[in-house]
GROMACS .gro file of N, CA and C in nm:
model
  318
    1UNK      N    1  -2.845 -13.347   9.080
    1UNK     CA    2  -2.772 -13.499   8.942
    1UNK      C    3  -2.798 -13.394   8.779
    2UNK      N    4  -2.888 -13.298   8.775
    2UNK     CA    5  -2.890 -13.199   8.641
    2UNK      C    6  -2.758 -13.159   8.605
    3UNK      N    7  -2.714 -13.083   8.715
    3UNK     CA    8  -2.549 -13.048   8.659
    3UNK      C    9  -2.480 -13.125   8.622
    4UNK      N   10  -2.476 -13.244   8.696
    4UNK     CA   11  -2.396 -13.371   8.679
    4UNK      C   12  -2.418 -13.442   8.407
    5UNK      N   13  -2.520 -13.398   8.464
    5UNK     CA   14  -2.616 -13.432   8.339
    5UNK      C   15  -2.586 -13.334   8.233
    6UNK      N   16  -2.612 -13.187   8.291
    6UNK     CA   17  -2.559 -13.087   8.191
    6UNK      C   18  -2.378 -13.124   8.114
    7UNK      N   19  -2.250 -13.185   8.222
    7UNK     CA   20  -2.154 -13.192   8.236
    7UNK      C   21  -2.059 -13.224   8.177
    8UNK      N   22  -2.205 -13.371   8.169
    8UNK     CA   23  -2.198 -13.490   8.084
    8UNK      C   24  -2.186 -13.507   7.964
    9UNK      N   25  -2.277 -13.339   7.947
    9UNK     CA   26  -2.299 -13.308   7.816
    9UNK      C   27  -2.207 -13.250   7.731
   10UNK      N   28  -2.238 -13.149   7.804
   10UNK     CA   29  -2.087 -13.083   7.750
   10UNK      C   30  -1.990 -13.141   7.702
   11UNK      N   31  -1.897 -13.239   7.791
   11UNK     CA   32  -1.779 -13.365   7.726
   11UNK      C   33  -1.806 -13.382   7.638
   12UNK      N   34  -1.932 -13.439   7.621
   12UNK     CA   35  -1.987 -13.565   7.507
   12UNK      C   36  -1.954 -13.458   7.404
   13UNK      N   37  -2.073 -13.325   7.374
   13UNK     CA   38  -2.033 -13.249   7.276
   13UNK      C   39  -1.840 -13.232   7.288
   14UNK      N   40  -1.797 -13.180   7.351
   14UNK     CA   41  -1.659 -13.133   7.292
   14UNK      C   42  -1.573 -13.317   7.275
   15UNK      N   43  -1.588 -13.402   7.272
   15UNK     CA   44  -1.530 -13.516   7.234
   15UNK      C   45  -1.608 -13.544   7.061
   16UNK      N   46  -1.772 -13.532   7.074
   16UNK     CA   47  -1.830 -13.617   6.992
   16UNK      C   48  -1.748 -13.430   6.899
   17UNK      N   49  -1.741 -13.363   6.859
   17UNK     CA   50  -1.675 -13.264   6.806
   17UNK      C   51  -1.552 -13.273   6.754
   18UNK      N   52  -1.487 -13.368   6.869
   18UNK     CA   53  -1.351 -13.359   6.794
   18UNK      C   54  -1.307 -13.515   6.757
   19UNK      N   55  -1.458 -13.569   6.783
   19UNK     CA   56  -1.380 -13.723   6.678
   19UNK      C   57  -1.453 -13.757   6.558
   20UNK      N   58  -1.529 -13.581   6.539
   20UNK     CA   59  -1.555 -13.496   6.374
   20UNK      C   60  -1.473 -13.492   6.327
   21UNK      N   61  -1.378 -13.389   6.381
   21UNK     CA   62  -1.314 -13.324   6.361
   21UNK      C   63  -1.176 -13.404   6.233
   22UNK      N   64  -1.152 -13.540   6.367
   22UNK     CA   65  -1.032 -13.630   6.377
   22UNK      C   66  -1.090 -13.694   6.209
   23UNK      N   67  -1.212 -13.711   6.185
   23UNK     CA   68  -1.166 -13.830   6.084
   23UNK      C   69  -1.212 -13.750   5.943
   24UNK      N   70  -1.130 -13.578   5.992
   24UNK     CA   71  -1.084 -13.544   5.804
   24UNK      C   72  -0.922 -13.583   5.847
   25UNK      N   73  -0.938 -13.566   5.709
   25UNK     CA   74  -0.735 -13.653   5.686
   25UNK      C   75  -0.619 -13.496   5.771
   26UNK      N   76  -0.689 -13.399   5.691
   26UNK     CA   77  -0.616 -13.318   5.725
   26UNK      C   78  -0.615 -13.257   5.860
   27UNK      N   79  -0.713 -13.262   5.936
   27UNK     CA   80  -0.720 -13.280   6.141
   27UNK      C   81  -0.631 -13.396   6.137
   28UNK      N   82  -0.633 -13.469   6.061
   28UNK     CA   83  -0.601 -13.604   6.150
   28UNK      C   84  -0.409 -13.647   6.146
   29UNK      N   85  -0.397 -13.552   6.057
   29UNK     CA   86  -0.245 -13.503   6.025
   29UNK      C   87  -0.202 -13.437   6.112
   30UNK      N   88  -0.294 -13.313   6.132
   30UNK     CA   89  -0.219 -13.252   6.255
   30UNK      C   90  -0.161 -13.327   6.402
   31UNK      N   91  -0.270 -13.410   6.399
   31UNK     CA   92  -0.334 -13.509   6.556
   31UNK      C   93  -0.148 -13.622   6.506
   32UNK      N   94  -0.188 -13.679   6.368
   32UNK     CA   95  -0.107 -13.791   6.397
   32UNK      C   96  -0.107 -13.835   6.282
   33UNK      N   97   0.049 -13.864   6.232
   33UNK     CA   98   0.102 -13.916   6.150
   33UNK      C   99   0.066 -13.994   6.052
   34UNK      N  100   0.024 -13.945   5.933
   34UNK     CA  101   0.006 -14.010   5.846
   34UNK      C  102  -0.162 -13.978   5.807
   35UNK      N  103  -0.175 -14.065   5.689
   35UNK     CA  104  -0.412 -14.130   5.676
   35UNK      C  105  -0.384 -14.200   5.824
   36UNK      N  106  -0.564 -14.163   5.829
   36UNK     CA  107  -0.651 -14.318   5.900
   36UNK      C  108  -0.677 -14.458   5.822
   37UNK      N  109  -0.773 -14.512   5.831
   37UNK     CA  110  -0.801 -14.602   5.769
   37UNK      C  111  -0.886 -14.564   5.744
   38UNK      N  112  -1.050 -14.626   5.622
   38UNK     CA  113  -1.189 -14.553   5.622
   38UNK      C  114  -1.233 -14.625   5.710
   39UNK      N  115  -1.250 -14.737   5.745
   39UNK     CA  116  -1.216 -14.839   5.899
   39UNK      C  117  -1.286 -14.755   6.033
   40UNK      N  118  -1.117 -14.661   5.987
   40UNK     CA  119  -1.090 -14.559   6.144
   40UNK      C  120  -1.200 -14.464   6.116
   41UNK      N  121  -1.224 -14.447   6.014
   41UNK     CA  122  -1.277 -14.326   5.918
   41UNK      C  123  -1.434 -14.281   5.966
   42UNK      N  124  -1.477 -14.386   5.960
   42UNK     CA  125  -1.632 -14.433   5.978
   42UNK      C  126  -1.580 -14.456   6.091
   43UNK      N  127  -1.538 -14.535   6.246
   43UNK     CA  128  -1.586 -14.546   6.294
   43UNK      C  129  -1.580 -14.366   6.414
   44UNK      N  130  -1.535 -14.278   6.360
   44UNK     CA  131  -1.446 -14.198   6.388
   44UNK      C  132  -1.603 -14.069   6.445
   45UNK      N  133  -1.677 -14.094   6.262
   45UNK     CA  134  -1.762 -14.014   6.248
   45UNK      C  135  -1.961 -14.081   6.259
   46UNK      N  136  -1.901 -14.209   6.387
   46UNK     CA  137  -2.018 -14.366   6.449
   46UNK      C  138  -1.970 -14.224   6.513
   47UNK      N  139  -1.876 -14.230   6.633
   47UNK     CA  140  -1.835 -14.234   6.775
   47UNK      C  141  -1.896 -14.058   6.726
   48UNK      N  142  -1.859 -13.994   6.720
   48UNK     CA  143  -1.869 -13.825   6.653
   48UNK      C  144  -1.963 -13.802   6.633
   49UNK      N  145  -2.112 -13.889   6.620
   49UNK     CA  146  -2.250 -13.891   6.540
   49UNK      C  147  -2.322 -13.927   6.704
   50UNK      N  148  -2.333 -14.036   6.742
   50UNK     CA  149  -2.376 -14.127   6.922
   50UNK      C  150  -2.292 -13.997   6.959
   51UNK      N  151  -2.229 -13.954   7.068
   51UNK     CA  152  -2.184 -13.833   7.148
   51UNK      C  153  -2.272 -13.740   7.122
   52UNK      N  154  -2.258 -13.671   7.026
   52UNK     CA  155  -2.385 -13.494   7.025
   52UNK      C  156  -2.500 -13.579   6.975
   53UNK      N  157  -2.492 -13.705   6.949
   53UNK     CA  158  -2.740 -13.762   7.028
   53UNK      C  159  -2.735 -13.789   7.126
   54UNK      N  160  -2.645 -13.854   7.270
   54UNK     CA  161  -2.593 -13.854   7.366
   54UNK      C  162  -2.600 -13.711   7.459
   55UNK      N  163  -2.537 -13.561   7.435
   55UNK     CA  164  -2.475 -13.524   7.482
   55UNK      C  165  -2.701 -13.483   7.437
   56UNK      N  166  -2.756 -13.404   7.338
   56UNK     CA  167  -2.852 -13.429   7.317
   56UNK      C  168  -2.969 -13.520   7.434
   57UNK      N  169  -2.943 -13.554   7.491
   57UNK     CA  170  -3.042 -13.712   7.468
   57UNK      C  171  -3.059 -13.631   7.682
   58UNK      N  172  -2.932 -13.596   7.671
   58UNK     CA  173  -2.898 -13.631   7.871
   58UNK      C  174  -2.927 -13.436   7.899
   59UNK      N  175  -2.929 -13.355   7.802
   59UNK     CA  176  -2.971 -13.168   7.778
   59UNK      C  177  -3.159 -13.233   7.748
   60UNK      N  178  -3.227 -13.280   7.713
   60UNK     CA  179  -3.394 -13.316   7.744
   60UNK      C  180  -3.406 -13.441   7.805
   61UNK      N  181  -3.329 -13.451   7.935
   61UNK     CA  182  -3.344 -13.532   8.087
   61UNK      C  183  -3.346 -13.443   8.158
   62UNK      N  184  -3.261 -13.266   8.127
   62UNK     CA  185  -3.191 -13.176   8.193
   62UNK      C  186  -3.385 -13.079   8.240
   63UNK      N  187  -3.443 -13.045   8.102
   63UNK     CA  188  -3.486 -12.930   8.114
   63UNK      C  189  -3.639 -13.029   7.999
   64UNK      N  190  -3.685 -12.894   7.988
   64UNK     CA  191  -3.761 -12.912   7.882
   64UNK      C  192  -3.761 -12.893   7.761
   65UNK      N  193  -3.815 -12.997   7.544
   65UNK     CA  194  -3.763 -12.992   7.474
   65UNK      C  195  -3.730 -12.830   7.487
   66UNK      N  196  -3.772 -12.685   7.501
   66UNK     CA  197  -3.780 -12.636   7.412
   66UNK      C  198  -3.616 -12.606   7.455
   67UNK      N  199  -3.668 -12.561   7.564
   67UNK     CA  200  -3.491 -12.531   7.660
   67UNK      C  201  -3.389 -12.536   7.645
   68UNK      N  202  -3.410 -12.718   7.621
   68UNK     CA  203  -3.377 -12.825   7.642
   68UNK      C  204  -3.253 -12.818   7.510
   69UNK      N  205  -3.300 -12.806   7.369
   69UNK     CA  206  -3.292 -12.752   7.234
   69UNK      C  207  -3.189 -12.647   7.243
   70UNK      N  208  -3.201 -12.530   7.317
   70UNK     CA  209  -3.186 -12.390   7.261
   70UNK      C  210  -3.014 -12.449   7.320
   71UNK      N  211  -3.033 -12.536   7.439
   71UNK     CA  212  -2.885 -12.519   7.513
   71UNK      C  213  -2.771 -12.616   7.481
   72UNK      N  214  -2.879 -12.767   7.403
   72UNK     CA  215  -2.809 -12.844   7.327
   72UNK      C  216  -2.771 -12.783   7.190
   73UNK      N  217  -2.835 -12.665   7.118
   73UNK     CA  218  -2.753 -12.576   7.044
   73UNK      C  219  -2.611 -12.457   7.075
   74UNK      N  220  -2.653 -12.403   7.175
   74UNK     CA  221  -2.519 -12.315   7.231
   74UNK      C  222  -2.438 -12.418   7.243
   75UNK      N  223  -2.472 -12.561   7.283
   75UNK     CA  224  -2.376 -12.664   7.361
   75UNK      C  225  -2.233 -12.689   7.250
   76UNK      N  226  -2.306 -12.744   7.112
   76UNK     CA  227  -2.272 -12.836   7.005
   76UNK      C  228  -2.181 -12.605   6.921
   77UNK      N  229  -2.139 -12.537   6.964
   77UNK     CA  230  -2.140 -12.377   6.923
   77UNK      C  231  -2.049 -12.411   6.994
   78UNK      N  232  -2.010 -12.379   7.127
   78UNK     CA  233  -1.941 -12.349   7.225
   78UNK      C  234  -1.812 -12.505   7.211
   79UNK      N  235  -1.875 -12.628   7.205
   79UNK     CA  236  -1.762 -12.703   7.135
   79UNK      C  237  -1.699 -12.725   7.051
   80UNK      N  238  -1.779 -12.664   6.924
   80UNK     CA  239  -1.701 -12.671   6.791
   80UNK      C  240  -1.600 -12.591   6.794
   81UNK      N  241  -1.695 -12.475   6.866
   81UNK     CA  242  -1.519 -12.371   6.853
   81UNK      C  243  -1.365 -12.406   6.927
   82UNK      N  244  -1.419 -12.449   7.043
   82UNK     CA  245  -1.294 -12.547   7.134
   82UNK      C  246  -1.176 -12.583   7.091
   83UNK      N  247  -1.272 -12.725   6.962
   83UNK     CA  248  -1.224 -12.765   6.877
   83UNK      C  249  -1.113 -12.740   6.783
   84UNK      N  250  -1.203 -12.605   6.669
   84UNK     CA  251  -1.157 -12.540   6.643
   84UNK      C  252  -1.013 -12.489   6.716
   85UNK      N  253  -1.009 -12.386   6.821
   85UNK     CA  254  -0.900 -12.335   6.890
   85UNK      C  255  -0.842 -12.443   6.911
   86UNK      N  256  -0.811 -12.513   6.953
   86UNK     CA  257  -0.750 -12.645   7.018
   86UNK      C  258  -0.699 -12.701   6.819
   87UNK      N  259  -0.780 -12.695   6.774
   87UNK     CA  260  -0.653 -12.730   6.611
   87UNK      C  261  -0.603 -12.694   6.584
   88UNK      N  262  -0.632 -12.520   6.586
   88UNK     CA  263  -0.513 -12.396   6.581
   88UNK      C  264  -0.354 -12.425   6.611
   89UNK      N  265  -0.451 -12.421   6.821
   89UNK     CA  266  -0.303 -12.365   6.893
   89UNK      C  267  -0.204 -12.500   6.935
   90UNK      N  268  -0.287 -12.601   6.968
   90UNK     CA  269  -0.226 -12.747   6.980
   90UNK      C  270  -0.255 -12.857   6.999
   91UNK      N  271  -0.295 -12.871   6.835
   91UNK     CA  272  -0.401 -12.996   6.778
   91UNK      C  273  -0.318 -13.147   6.906
   92UNK      N  274  -0.202 -13.093   6.909
   92UNK     CA  275  -0.187 -13.295   6.960
   92UNK      C  276  -0.248 -13.289   7.163
   93UNK      N  277  -0.358 -13.223   7.141
   93UNK     CA  278  -0.410 -13.214   7.254
   93UNK      C  279  -0.504 -13.270   7.227
   94UNK      N  280  -0.562 -13.308   7.100
   94UNK     CA  281  -0.691 -13.434   7.073
   94UNK      C  282  -0.610 -13.562   7.067
   95UNK      N  283  -0.512 -13.557   7.054
   95UNK     CA  284  -0.495 -13.700   7.039
   95UNK      C  285  -0.500 -13.776   7.168
   96UNK      N  286  -0.598 -13.756   7.306
   96UNK     CA  287  -0.613 -13.870   7.416
   96UNK      C  288  -0.731 -13.947   7.322
   97UNK      N  289  -0.806 -13.825   7.259
   97UNK     CA  290  -0.941 -13.919   7.186
   97UNK      C  291  -0.892 -13.987   7.105
   98UNK      N  292  -0.822 -14.024   7.086
   98UNK     CA  293  -0.773 -14.178   6.929
   98UNK      C  294  -0.611 -14.208   6.994
   99UNK      N  295  -0.549 -14.246   7.159
   99UNK     CA  296  -0.483 -14.291   7.186
   99UNK      C  297  -0.557 -14.469   7.190
  100UNK      N  298  -0.609 -14.543   7.236
  100UNK     CA  299  -0.678 -14.647   7.144
  100UNK      C  300  -0.722 -14.687   7.019
  101UNK      N  301  -0.666 -14.626   6.900
  101UNK     CA  302  -0.638 -14.654   6.819
  101UNK      C  303  -0.529 -14.703   6.751
  102UNK      N  304  -0.509 -14.787   6.681
  102UNK     CA  305  -0.388 -14.813   6.602
  102UNK      C  306  -0.341 -14.700   6.517
  103UNK      N  307  -0.164 -14.655   6.546
  103UNK     CA  308  -0.190 -14.601   6.363
  103UNK      C  309  -0.094 -14.662   6.234
  104UNK      N  310  -0.249 -14.641   6.181
  104UNK     CA  311  -0.237 -14.728   6.036
  104UNK      C  312  -0.242 -14.635   5.992
  105UNK      N  313  -0.196 -14.633   5.779
  105UNK     CA  314  -0.201 -14.519   5.718
  105UNK      C  315  -0.285 -14.620   5.594
  106UNK      N  316  -0.360 -14.536   5.491
  106UNK     CA  317  -0.363 -14.562   5.405
  106UNK      C  318  -0.278 -14.529   5.357
   0.00000   0.00000   0.00000
């Protein structure tokens, strides 16, 4: 069970960083055409922050607070690096994170 919670925390961390990155105009343009609407930007920021918080909760459920916070900070670093490398080499791989959003422009 602990391994599944940690795996879920990693997946949520990567998705959260991806959503936070896609809330920026420059990264959105790399993945989709046009610009996101202000409501879409707010939604992506909310999703990103919420998923990172839930990943922290999952880490806390697996281990005591000092170890869980260390694991979570390392998870954030790995997730940020992963998203940065995906944006540098294959930004279209992040498209499934916003597949359900309409292609709106500001």
